[in-house]
Amino acid sequence: MTRIALLGATGSIGRQALEIISAHPELELVAAASGSQPIDGLAPVTQVGGDLTELLERSQPEVVLNAVVGFAGLPATLWALEHGVTLALANKESLVAAGELALDAQQRGAGLLLPVDSEHSAAFQCLEGRSAEQVHSLVLTGSGGPFRGRTRDELEDATPEEALAHPTWRMGPKITVDSATLANKGLELIEAHFLFGLPYEQIEVVLQPTSVVHALVRFRDGASLAHLGYPDMRVPISFALTYPERAATPVESLDFSQGLMLEFEPPDLETFPLLGLARRAGEQGGTYPCAFNAANEVAVAAFLEGRLPFLGIAATVDEVLAEVDGSPARDLEELVEADREARRLAERAAV
Ligand code: NAD
Ligand code: MG
């Protein structure tokens, strides 16, 4: 039996995780949490809002699936890493904002960190068992979102409804908007840097509009390994929850009987500046990635509430990154302060 705590149980990832857990008698849901919706009876221990580390202390899970959205997932990420409890991580924002602190905690706890983000689950599988010196580079794929191929002018009046119409994935609203701006690929670039210890110049982003190729790793001998499959988050969720067993899922594997075309194209960094801003924030290091994430969270919320135009999301993040000092956080308190400062600047900029 594997004792699982599911954080963010009412969300898109959370609901798919519940499906996987209920299909496997050896997976036991011992705790569940949501941000605001009631979840009484879903698990022996449940919690709505508040400090999620209390729930983890009470339930003592073997695996924490962190599917909370945003910086709010950070305490749970650090708790799991510090305690050496396997962390199945969907909540990329926590690793982006607190990469160094998270890796320090993981070193002390010596537990497993298994990515649930589809690209990172794919890359993890392509990289597994191979030494760093064999790796030439990692290629993260993205669909390009609903606005792929548009020009800046065409995006001036883009509405939340249009941004929420993702072509290949059904996800929560925040990550769906991030996919439309390419901020999601930016967060994933930083996430990959911390997960796999690769410098930014060894991580490339390419668009693959049907989301069938989830990631590729190029090796020094000229070979590339890719991870393919229909876009369905139950695959990476199941991979992490049943690691290293790779349990069966209800997802069909690829069918070539009707043919299958795979197309790749470079991202348009001028129309979608958040990808470049994320790369620069990652390269600058310190608390720049934390500020990138915080400003983006504030700007996305403002966009979804109709207070900020679509192009204002990138403009807000750009402005905040130019204003923060970005010096490294020595501890969680300093990181939380950097997050708070970036949010304050973003609220002021997002008008
Ligand atoms: P969602 O909005 O559908 O669900 C978010 C969940 O987090 C909900 O259960 C909500 O109640 C909970 N939550 C929000 N704030 C909270 C708080 N302060 N404390 C406790 N719980 C809180 O989001 P989602 O699409 O499921 O995404 C969750 C995470 O997984 C995000 O970090 C996202 O980037 C990542 N992710 C999602 C997908 C996907 O397909 N949905 C794919 C890759 C990565
Ligand atoms: Mg992803």
PDB file of N, CA, C and O in Angstrom, residues 144-214:
ATOM      1  N   GLY A 144       1.759  25.794 -27.990  1.00  0.00           N
ATOM      2  CA  GLY A 144       1.652  27.160 -28.500  1.00  0.00           C
ATOM      3  C   GLY A 144       0.359  27.836 -28.057  1.00  0.00           C
ATOM      4  O   GLY A 144       0.181  29.035 -28.236  1.00  0.00           O
ATOM      5  N   GLY A 145      -0.544  27.043 -27.468  1.00  0.00           N
ATOM      6  CA  GLY A 145      -1.781  27.621 -26.921  1.00  0.00           C
ATOM      7  C   GLY A 145      -2.743  28.076 -27.999  1.00  0.00           C
ATOM      8  O   GLY A 145      -2.507  27.892 -29.201  1.00  0.00           O
ATOM      9  N   PRO A 146      -3.849  28.708 -27.576  1.00  0.00           N
ATOM     10  CA  PRO A 146      -4.893  29.100 -28.516  1.00  0.00           C
ATOM     11  C   PRO A 146      -4.494  30.240 -29.459  1.00  0.00           C
ATOM     12  O   PRO A 146      -5.160  30.466 -30.465  1.00  0.00           O
ATOM     13  N   PHE A 147      -3.428  30.952 -29.127  1.00  0.00           N
ATOM     14  CA  PHE A 147      -3.072  32.133 -29.921  1.00  0.00           C
ATOM     15  C   PHE A 147      -1.829  31.922 -30.790  1.00  0.00           C
ATOM     16  O   PHE A 147      -1.267  32.876 -31.338  1.00  0.00           O
ATOM     17  N   ARG A 148      -1.416  30.681 -30.938  1.00  0.00           N
ATOM     18  CA  ARG A 148      -0.265  30.395 -31.805  1.00  0.00           C
ATOM     19  C   ARG A 148      -0.540  30.910 -33.217  1.00  0.00           C
ATOM     20  O   ARG A 148      -1.625  30.699 -33.751  1.00  0.00           O
ATOM     21  N   GLY A 149       0.430  31.609 -33.795  1.00  0.00           N
ATOM     22  CA  GLY A 149       0.257  32.121 -35.151  1.00  0.00           C
ATOM     23  C   GLY A 149      -0.322  33.528 -35.207  1.00  0.00           C
ATOM     24  O   GLY A 149      -0.321  34.157 -36.261  1.00  0.00           O
ATOM     25  N   ARG A 150      -0.823  34.036 -34.067  1.00  0.00           N
ATOM     26  CA  ARG A 150      -1.353  35.407 -34.072  1.00  0.00           C
ATOM     27  C   ARG A 150      -0.215  36.430 -33.972  1.00  0.00           C
ATOM     28  O   ARG A 150       0.877  36.116 -33.496  1.00  0.00           O
ATOM     29  N   THR A 151      -0.540  37.665 -34.372  1.00  0.00           N
ATOM     30  CA  THR A 151       0.410  38.769 -34.212  1.00  0.00           C
ATOM     31  C   THR A 151       0.043  39.550 -32.950  1.00  0.00           C
ATOM     32  O   THR A 151      -1.047  39.383 -32.404  1.00  0.00           O
ATOM     33  N   ARG A 152       0.940  40.404 -32.504  1.00  0.00           N
ATOM     34  CA  ARG A 152       0.656  41.227 -31.311  1.00  0.00           C
ATOM     35  C   ARG A 152      -0.625  42.036 -31.500  1.00  0.00           C
ATOM     36  O   ARG A 152      -1.450  42.114 -30.603  1.00  0.00           O
ATOM     37  N   ASP A 153      -0.760  42.640 -32.684  1.00  0.00           N
ATOM     38  CA  ASP A 153      -1.946  43.467 -32.956  1.00  0.00           C
ATOM     39  C   ASP A 153      -3.227  42.674 -32.753  1.00  0.00           C
ATOM     40  O   ASP A 153      -4.209  43.171 -32.216  1.00  0.00           O
ATOM     41  N   GLU A 154      -3.171  41.426 -33.212  1.00  0.00           N
ATOM     42  CA  GLU A 154      -4.376  40.582 -33.114  1.00  0.00           C
ATOM     43  C   GLU A 154      -4.695  40.183 -31.672  1.00  0.00           C
ATOM     44  O   GLU A 154      -5.773  39.682 -31.404  1.00  0.00           O
ATOM     45  N   LEU A 155      -3.734  40.387 -30.778  1.00  0.00           N
ATOM     46  CA  LEU A 155      -3.953  39.953 -29.396  1.00  0.00           C
ATOM     47  C   LEU A 155      -4.371  41.089 -28.472  1.00  0.00           C
ATOM     48  O   LEU A 155      -4.628  40.877 -27.290  1.00  0.00           O
ATOM     49  N   GLU A 156      -4.438  42.299 -29.027  1.00  0.00           N
ATOM     50  CA  GLU A 156      -4.768  43.443 -28.187  1.00  0.00           C
ATOM     51  C   GLU A 156      -6.104  43.290 -27.465  1.00  0.00           C
ATOM     52  O   GLU A 156      -6.240  43.671 -26.311  1.00  0.00           O
ATOM     53  N   ASP A 157      -7.077  42.725 -28.163  1.00  0.00           N
ATOM     54  CA  ASP A 157      -8.405  42.598 -27.561  1.00  0.00           C
ATOM     55  C   ASP A 157      -8.728  41.176 -27.118  1.00  0.00           C
ATOM     56  O   ASP A 157      -9.898  40.841 -26.912  1.00  0.00           O
ATOM     57  N   ALA A 158      -7.706  40.347 -26.991  1.00  0.00           N
ATOM     58  CA  ALA A 158      -7.968  38.944 -26.621  1.00  0.00           C
ATOM     59  C   ALA A 158      -8.685  38.889 -25.268  1.00  0.00           C
ATOM     60  O   ALA A 158      -8.265  39.527 -24.300  1.00  0.00           O
ATOM     61  N   THR A 159      -9.751  38.112 -25.197  1.00  0.00           N
ATOM     62  CA  THR A 159     -10.559  38.043 -23.976  1.00  0.00           C
ATOM     63  C   THR A 159     -10.188  36.809 -23.148  1.00  0.00           C
ATOM     64  O   THR A 159      -9.625  35.850 -23.679  1.00  0.00           O
ATOM     65  N   PRO A 160     -10.563  36.822 -21.864  1.00  0.00           N
ATOM     66  CA  PRO A 160     -10.357  35.617 -21.048  1.00  0.00           C
ATOM     67  C   PRO A 160     -11.007  34.391 -21.684  1.00  0.00           C
ATOM     68  O   PRO A 160     -10.416  33.312 -21.693  1.00  0.00           O
ATOM     69  N   GLU A 161     -12.184  34.560 -22.234  1.00  0.00           N
ATOM     70  CA  GLU A 161     -12.867  33.414 -22.850  1.00  0.00           C
ATOM     71  C   GLU A 161     -12.017  32.799 -23.975  1.00  0.00           C
ATOM     72  O   GLU A 161     -11.880  31.577 -24.062  1.00  0.00           O
ATOM     73  N   GLU A 162     -11.435  33.658 -24.813  1.00  0.00           N
ATOM     74  CA  GLU A 162     -10.572  33.151 -25.899  1.00  0.00           C
ATOM     75  C   GLU A 162      -9.308  32.504 -25.338  1.00  0.00           C
ATOM     76  O   GLU A 162      -8.862  31.461 -25.818  1.00  0.00           O
ATOM     77  N   ALA A 163      -8.739  33.135 -24.315  1.00  0.00           N
ATOM     78  CA  ALA A 163      -7.497  32.602 -23.733  1.00  0.00           C
ATOM     79  C   ALA A 163      -7.748  31.262 -23.046  1.00  0.00           C
ATOM     80  O   ALA A 163      -6.839  30.437 -22.941  1.00  0.00           O
ATOM     81  N   LEU A 164      -8.966  31.057 -22.579  1.00  0.00           N
ATOM     82  CA  LEU A 164      -9.276  29.815 -21.855  1.00  0.00           C
ATOM     83  C   LEU A 164      -9.638  28.649 -22.779  1.00  0.00           C
ATOM     84  O   LEU A 164      -9.865  27.536 -22.309  1.00  0.00           O
ATOM     85  N   ALA A 165      -9.670  28.909 -24.084  1.00  0.00           N
ATOM     86  CA  ALA A 165     -10.021  27.844 -25.037  1.00  0.00           C
ATOM     87  C   ALA A 165      -8.764  27.158 -25.537  1.00  0.00           C
ATOM     88  O   ALA A 165      -8.292  27.387 -26.657  1.00  0.00           O
ATOM     89  N   HIS A 166      -8.177  26.302 -24.703  1.00  0.00           N
ATOM     90  CA  HIS A 166      -6.921  25.648 -25.072  1.00  0.00           C
ATOM     91  C   HIS A 166      -7.154  24.559 -26.109  1.00  0.00           C
ATOM     92  O   HIS A 166      -8.109  23.793 -25.995  1.00  0.00           O
ATOM     93  N   PRO A 167      -6.274  24.482 -27.142  1.00  0.00           N
ATOM     94  CA  PRO A 167      -6.518  23.508 -28.210  1.00  0.00           C
ATOM     95  C   PRO A 167      -6.318  22.044 -27.818  1.00  0.00           C
ATOM     96  O   PRO A 167      -6.983  21.171 -28.377  1.00  0.00           O
ATOM     97  N   THR A 168      -5.418  21.741 -26.886  1.00  0.00           N
ATOM     98  CA  THR A 168      -5.122  20.313 -26.649  1.00  0.00           C
ATOM     99  C   THR A 168      -5.318  19.843 -25.213  1.00  0.00           C
ATOM    100  O   THR A 168      -5.498  18.655 -24.981  1.00  0.00           O
ATOM    101  N   TRP A 169      -5.260  20.720 -24.223  1.00  0.00           N
ATOM    102  CA  TRP A 169      -5.340  20.297 -22.825  1.00  0.00           C
ATOM    103  C   TRP A 169      -6.533  20.950 -22.133  1.00  0.00           C
ATOM    104  O   TRP A 169      -6.822  22.115 -22.382  1.00  0.00           O
ATOM    105  N   ARG A 170      -7.210  20.206 -21.229  1.00  0.00           N
ATOM    106  CA  ARG A 170      -8.248  20.781 -20.355  1.00  0.00           C
ATOM    107  C   ARG A 170      -7.642  20.961 -18.977  1.00  0.00           C
ATOM    108  O   ARG A 170      -7.360  19.985 -18.295  1.00  0.00           O
ATOM    109  N   MET A 171      -7.470  22.193 -18.559  1.00  0.00           N
ATOM    110  CA  MET A 171      -6.728  22.442 -17.311  1.00  0.00           C
ATOM    111  C   MET A 171      -7.405  23.553 -16.530  1.00  0.00           C
ATOM    112  O   MET A 171      -8.348  24.178 -16.997  1.00  0.00           O
ATOM    113  N   GLY A 172      -6.900  23.819 -15.324  1.00  0.00           N
ATOM    114  CA  GLY A 172      -7.404  24.929 -14.533  1.00  0.00           C
ATOM    115  C   GLY A 172      -7.168  26.256 -15.240  1.00  0.00           C
ATOM    116  O   GLY A 172      -6.350  26.337 -16.164  1.00  0.00           O
ATOM    117  N   PRO A 173      -7.891  27.324 -14.833  1.00  0.00           N
ATOM    118  CA  PRO A 173      -7.818  28.603 -15.550  1.00  0.00           C
ATOM    119  C   PRO A 173      -6.438  29.268 -15.527  1.00  0.00           C
ATOM    120  O   PRO A 173      -6.009  29.832 -16.535  1.00  0.00           O
ATOM    121  N   LYS A 174      -5.725  29.172 -14.412  1.00  0.00           N
ATOM    122  CA  LYS A 174      -4.449  29.897 -14.332  1.00  0.00           C
ATOM    123  C   LYS A 174      -3.446  29.323 -15.328  1.00  0.00           C
ATOM    124  O   LYS A 174      -2.857  30.057 -16.128  1.00  0.00           O
ATOM    125  N   ILE A 175      -3.279  28.013 -15.337  1.00  0.00           N
ATOM    126  CA  ILE A 175      -2.296  27.414 -16.259  1.00  0.00           C
ATOM    127  C   ILE A 175      -2.771  27.543 -17.708  1.00  0.00           C
ATOM    128  O   ILE A 175      -1.962  27.639 -18.630  1.00  0.00           O
ATOM    129  N   THR A 176      -4.077  27.610 -17.923  1.00  0.00           N
ATOM    130  CA  THR A 176      -4.570  27.756 -19.303  1.00  0.00           C
ATOM    131  C   THR A 176      -4.207  29.140 -19.846  1.00  0.00           C
ATOM    132  O   THR A 176      -3.775  29.263 -21.000  1.00  0.00           O
ATOM    133  N   VAL A 177      -4.348  30.166 -19.018  1.00  0.00           N
ATOM    134  CA  VAL A 177      -3.916  31.502 -19.455  1.00  0.00           C
ATOM    135  C   VAL A 177      -2.394  31.512 -19.647  1.00  0.00           C
ATOM    136  O   VAL A 177      -1.882  32.061 -20.628  1.00  0.00           O
ATOM    137  N   ASP A 178      -1.663  30.862 -18.729  1.00  0.00           N
ATOM    138  CA  ASP A 178      -0.207  30.775 -18.880  1.00  0.00           C
ATOM    139  C   ASP A 178       0.175  30.091 -20.197  1.00  0.00           C
ATOM    140  O   ASP A 178       1.223  30.394 -20.771  1.00  0.00           O
ATOM    141  N   SER A 179      -0.646  29.170 -20.652  1.00  0.00           N
ATOM    142  CA  SER A 179      -0.352  28.503 -21.924  1.00  0.00           C
ATOM    143  C   SER A 179      -0.599  29.450 -23.091  1.00  0.00           C
ATOM    144  O   SER A 179       0.091  29.382 -24.108  1.00  0.00           O
ATOM    145  N   ALA A 180      -1.567  30.335 -22.943  1.00  0.00           N
ATOM    146  CA  ALA A 180      -1.870  31.296 -24.010  1.00  0.00           C
ATOM    147  C   ALA A 180      -0.799  32.375 -24.125  1.00  0.00           C
ATOM    148  O   ALA A 180      -0.560  32.907 -25.210  1.00  0.00           O
ATOM    149  N   THR A 181      -0.153  32.717 -22.995  1.00  0.00           N
ATOM    150  CA  THR A 181       0.890  33.757 -23.032  1.00  0.00           C
ATOM    151  C   THR A 181       2.289  33.163 -23.243  1.00  0.00           C
ATOM    152  O   THR A 181       3.254  33.903 -23.398  1.00  0.00           O
ATOM    153  N   LEU A 182       2.403  31.852 -23.139  1.00  0.00           N
ATOM    154  CA  LEU A 182       3.672  31.101 -23.098  1.00  0.00           C
ATOM    155  C   LEU A 182       4.416  31.271 -21.777  1.00  0.00           C
ATOM    156  O   LEU A 182       5.542  30.781 -21.629  1.00  0.00           O
ATOM    157  N   ALA A 183       3.798  31.954 -20.789  1.00  0.00           N
ATOM    158  CA  ALA A 183       4.408  31.990 -19.446  1.00  0.00           C
ATOM    159  C   ALA A 183       4.548  30.574 -18.915  1.00  0.00           C
ATOM    160  O   ALA A 183       5.493  30.265 -18.181  1.00  0.00           O
ATOM    161  N   ASN A 184       3.614  29.694 -19.269  1.00  0.00           N
ATOM    162  CA  ASN A 184       3.702  28.313 -18.783  1.00  0.00           C
ATOM    163  C   ASN A 184       5.001  27.667 -19.256  1.00  0.00           C
ATOM    164  O   ASN A 184       5.682  26.996 -18.485  1.00  0.00           O
ATOM    165  N   LYS A 185       5.363  27.876 -20.504  1.00  0.00           N
ATOM    166  CA  LYS A 185       6.611  27.283 -21.009  1.00  0.00           C
ATOM    167  C   LYS A 185       7.797  27.945 -20.313  1.00  0.00           C
ATOM    168  O   LYS A 185       8.832  27.312 -20.088  1.00  0.00           O
ATOM    169  N   GLY A 186       7.655  29.223 -19.976  1.00  0.00           N
ATOM    170  CA  GLY A 186       8.707  29.917 -19.226  1.00  0.00           C
ATOM    171  C   GLY A 186       8.874  29.320 -17.834  1.00  0.00           C
ATOM    172  O   GLY A 186      10.002  29.049 -17.384  1.00  0.00           O
ATOM    173  N   LEU A 187       7.759  29.094 -17.149  1.00  0.00           N
ATOM    174  CA  LEU A 187       7.820  28.452 -15.829  1.00  0.00           C
ATOM    175  C   LEU A 187       8.436  27.058 -15.964  1.00  0.00           C
ATOM    176  O   LEU A 187       9.248  26.630 -15.139  1.00  0.00           O
ATOM    177  N   GLU A 188       8.065  26.378 -17.036  1.00  0.00           N
ATOM    178  CA  GLU A 188       8.565  25.008 -17.226  1.00  0.00           C
ATOM    179  C   GLU A 188      10.067  24.968 -17.528  1.00  0.00           C
ATOM    180  O   GLU A 188      10.754  24.007 -17.184  1.00  0.00           O
ATOM    181  N   LEU A 189      10.546  26.009 -18.178  1.00  0.00           N
ATOM    182  CA  LEU A 189      11.986  26.122 -18.448  1.00  0.00           C
ATOM    183  C   LEU A 189      12.745  26.197 -17.122  1.00  0.00           C
ATOM    184  O   LEU A 189      13.732  25.486 -16.902  1.00  0.00           O
ATOM    185  N   ILE A 190      12.253  27.043 -16.225  1.00  0.00           N
ATOM    186  CA  ILE A 190      12.911  27.201 -14.919  1.00  0.00           C
ATOM    187  C   ILE A 190      12.729  25.922 -14.097  1.00  0.00           C
ATOM    188  O   ILE A 190      13.659  25.449 -13.427  1.00  0.00           O
ATOM    189  N   GLU A 191      11.533  25.340 -14.177  1.00  0.00           N
ATOM    190  CA  GLU A 191      11.264  24.081 -13.479  1.00  0.00           C
ATOM    191  C   GLU A 191      12.265  23.003 -13.932  1.00  0.00           C
ATOM    192  O   GLU A 191      12.840  22.276 -13.113  1.00  0.00           O
ATOM    193  N   ALA A 192      12.502  22.924 -15.244  1.00  0.00           N
ATOM    194  CA  ALA A 192      13.414  21.909 -15.788  1.00  0.00           C
ATOM    195  C   ALA A 192      14.848  22.158 -15.325  1.00  0.00           C
ATOM    196  O   ALA A 192      15.586  21.223 -15.008  1.00  0.00           O
ATOM    197  N   HIS A 193      15.229  23.426 -15.268  1.00  0.00           N
ATOM    198  CA  HIS A 193      16.576  23.782 -14.804  1.00  0.00           C
ATOM    199  C   HIS A 193      16.816  23.217 -13.398  1.00  0.00           C
ATOM    200  O   HIS A 193      17.856  22.611 -13.124  1.00  0.00           O
ATOM    201  N   PHE A 194      15.846  23.397 -12.513  1.00  0.00           N
ATOM    202  CA  PHE A 194      16.022  22.918 -11.138  1.00  0.00           C
ATOM    203  C   PHE A 194      15.853  21.397 -11.029  1.00  0.00           C
ATOM    204  O   PHE A 194      16.576  20.735 -10.298  1.00  0.00           O
ATOM    205  N   LEU A 195      14.912  20.840 -11.775  1.00  0.00           N
ATOM    206  CA  LEU A 195      14.683  19.389 -11.669  1.00  0.00           C
ATOM    207  C   LEU A 195      15.871  18.588 -12.181  1.00  0.00           C
ATOM    208  O   LEU A 195      16.238  17.572 -11.600  1.00  0.00           O
ATOM    209  N   PHE A 196      16.446  19.030 -13.285  1.00  0.00           N
ATOM    210  CA  PHE A 196      17.450  18.198 -13.962  1.00  0.00           C
ATOM    211  C   PHE A 196      18.861  18.760 -13.864  1.00  0.00           C
ATOM    212  O   PHE A 196      19.800  18.184 -14.427  1.00  0.00           O
ATOM    213  N   GLY A 197      19.021  19.899 -13.200  1.00  0.00           N
ATOM    214  CA  GLY A 197      20.350  20.470 -13.017  1.00  0.00           C
ATOM    215  C   GLY A 197      21.013  20.891 -14.321  1.00  0.00           C
ATOM    216  O   GLY A 197      22.238  20.879 -14.426  1.00  0.00           O
ATOM    217  N   LEU A 198      20.223  21.253 -15.306  1.00  0.00           N
ATOM    218  CA  LEU A 198      20.789  21.669 -16.597  1.00  0.00           C
ATOM    219  C   LEU A 198      20.862  23.191 -16.670  1.00  0.00           C
ATOM    220  O   LEU A 198      19.936  23.885 -16.262  1.00  0.00           O
ATOM    221  N   PRO A 199      21.982  23.720 -17.213  1.00  0.00           N
ATOM    222  CA  PRO A 199      22.035  25.172 -17.429  1.00  0.00           C
ATOM    223  C   PRO A 199      21.034  25.592 -18.510  1.00  0.00           C
ATOM    224  O   PRO A 199      20.658  24.771 -19.360  1.00  0.00           O
ATOM    225  N   TYR A 200      20.617  26.846 -18.460  1.00  0.00           N
ATOM    226  CA  TYR A 200      19.557  27.296 -19.369  1.00  0.00           C
ATOM    227  C   TYR A 200      19.932  27.151 -20.840  1.00  0.00           C
ATOM    228  O   TYR A 200      19.077  26.900 -21.678  1.00  0.00           O
ATOM    229  N   GLU A 201      21.246  27.314 -21.152  1.00  0.00           N
ATOM    230  CA  GLU A 201      21.601  27.208 -22.575  1.00  0.00           C
ATOM    231  C   GLU A 201      21.432  25.784 -23.102  1.00  0.00           C
ATOM    232  O   GLU A 201      21.426  25.565 -24.304  1.00  0.00           O
ATOM    233  N   GLN A 202      21.262  24.828 -22.200  1.00  0.00           N
ATOM    234  CA  GLN A 202      21.023  23.441 -22.639  1.00  0.00           C
ATOM    235  C   GLN A 202      19.538  23.080 -22.628  1.00  0.00           C
ATOM    236  O   GLN A 202      19.190  21.908 -22.728  1.00  0.00           O
ATOM    237  N   ILE A 203      18.675  24.071 -22.477  1.00  0.00           N
ATOM    238  CA  ILE A 203      17.234  23.786 -22.513  1.00  0.00           C
ATOM    239  C   ILE A 203      16.586  24.649 -23.597  1.00  0.00           C
ATOM    240  O   ILE A 203      16.713  25.876 -23.588  1.00  0.00           O
ATOM    241  N   GLU A 204      15.929  23.992 -24.515  1.00  0.00           N
ATOM    242  CA  GLU A 204      15.301  24.685 -25.643  1.00  0.00           C
ATOM    243  C   GLU A 204      13.793  24.450 -25.590  1.00  0.00           C
ATOM    244  O   GLU A 204      13.338  23.430 -25.085  1.00  0.00           O
ATOM    245  N   VAL A 205      13.045  25.390 -26.136  1.00  0.00           N
ATOM    246  CA  VAL A 205      11.594  25.226 -26.228  1.00  0.00           C
ATOM    247  C   VAL A 205      11.202  25.191 -27.699  1.00  0.00           C
ATOM    248  O   VAL A 205      11.680  26.011 -28.492  1.00  0.00           O
ATOM    249  N   VAL A 206      10.372  24.245 -28.077  1.00  0.00           N
ATOM    250  CA  VAL A 206       9.886  24.162 -29.449  1.00  0.00           C
ATOM    251  C   VAL A 206       8.383  23.886 -29.409  1.00  0.00           C
ATOM    252  O   VAL A 206       7.890  23.264 -28.467  1.00  0.00           O
ATOM    253  N   LEU A 207       7.661  24.405 -30.387  1.00  0.00           N
ATOM    254  CA  LEU A 207       6.219  24.161 -30.415  1.00  0.00           C
ATOM    255  C   LEU A 207       5.915  22.927 -31.251  1.00  0.00           C
ATOM    256  O   LEU A 207       6.526  22.695 -32.291  1.00  0.00           O
ATOM    257  N   GLN A 208       4.952  22.145 -30.741  1.00  0.00           N
ATOM    258  CA  GLN A 208       4.497  20.940 -31.428  1.00  0.00           C
ATOM    259  C   GLN A 208       2.991  20.949 -31.200  1.00  0.00           C
ATOM    260  O   GLN A 208       2.504  20.513 -30.161  1.00  0.00           O
ATOM    261  N   PRO A 209       2.258  21.535 -32.156  1.00  0.00           N
ATOM    262  CA  PRO A 209       0.880  21.957 -31.893  1.00  0.00           C
ATOM    263  C   PRO A 209      -0.099  20.886 -31.410  1.00  0.00           C
ATOM    264  O   PRO A 209      -1.048  21.218 -30.719  1.00  0.00           O
ATOM    265  N   THR A 210       0.121  19.624 -31.712  1.00  0.00           N
ATOM    266  CA  THR A 210      -0.858  18.624 -31.275  1.00  0.00           C
ATOM    267  C   THR A 210      -0.526  18.009 -29.905  1.00  0.00           C
ATOM    268  O   THR A 210      -1.260  17.144 -29.419  1.00  0.00           O
ATOM    269  N   SER A 211       0.567  18.427 -29.290  1.00  0.00           N
ATOM    270  CA  SER A 211       0.955  17.943 -27.948  1.00  0.00           C
ATOM    271  C   SER A 211       1.067  16.420 -27.867  1.00  0.00           C
ATOM    272  O   SER A 211       0.659  15.801 -26.879  1.00  0.00           O
ATOM    273  N   VAL A 212       1.618  15.829 -28.904  1.00  0.00           N
ATOM    274  CA  VAL A 212       1.846  14.381 -28.898  1.00  0.00           C
ATOM    275  C   VAL A 212       3.276  14.066 -28.421  1.00  0.00           C
ATOM    276  O   VAL A 212       3.508  13.088 -27.728  1.00  0.00           O
ATOM    277  N   VAL A 213       4.208  14.946 -28.785  1.00  0.00           N
ATOM    278  CA  VAL A 213       5.588  14.803 -28.313  1.00  0.00           C
ATOM    279  C   VAL A 213       5.728  15.668 -27.057  1.00  0.00           C
ATOM    280  O   VAL A 213       5.511  16.874 -27.106  1.00  0.00           O
ATOM    281  N   HIS A 214       6.048  15.048 -25.937  1.00  0.00           N
ATOM    282  CA  HIS A 214       6.028  15.788 -24.661  1.00  0.00           C
ATOM    283  C   HIS A 214       7.377  16.369 -24.283  1.00  0.00           C
ATOM    284  O   HIS A 214       7.446  17.360 -23.560  1.00  0.00           O
TER     285      HIS A 214
END
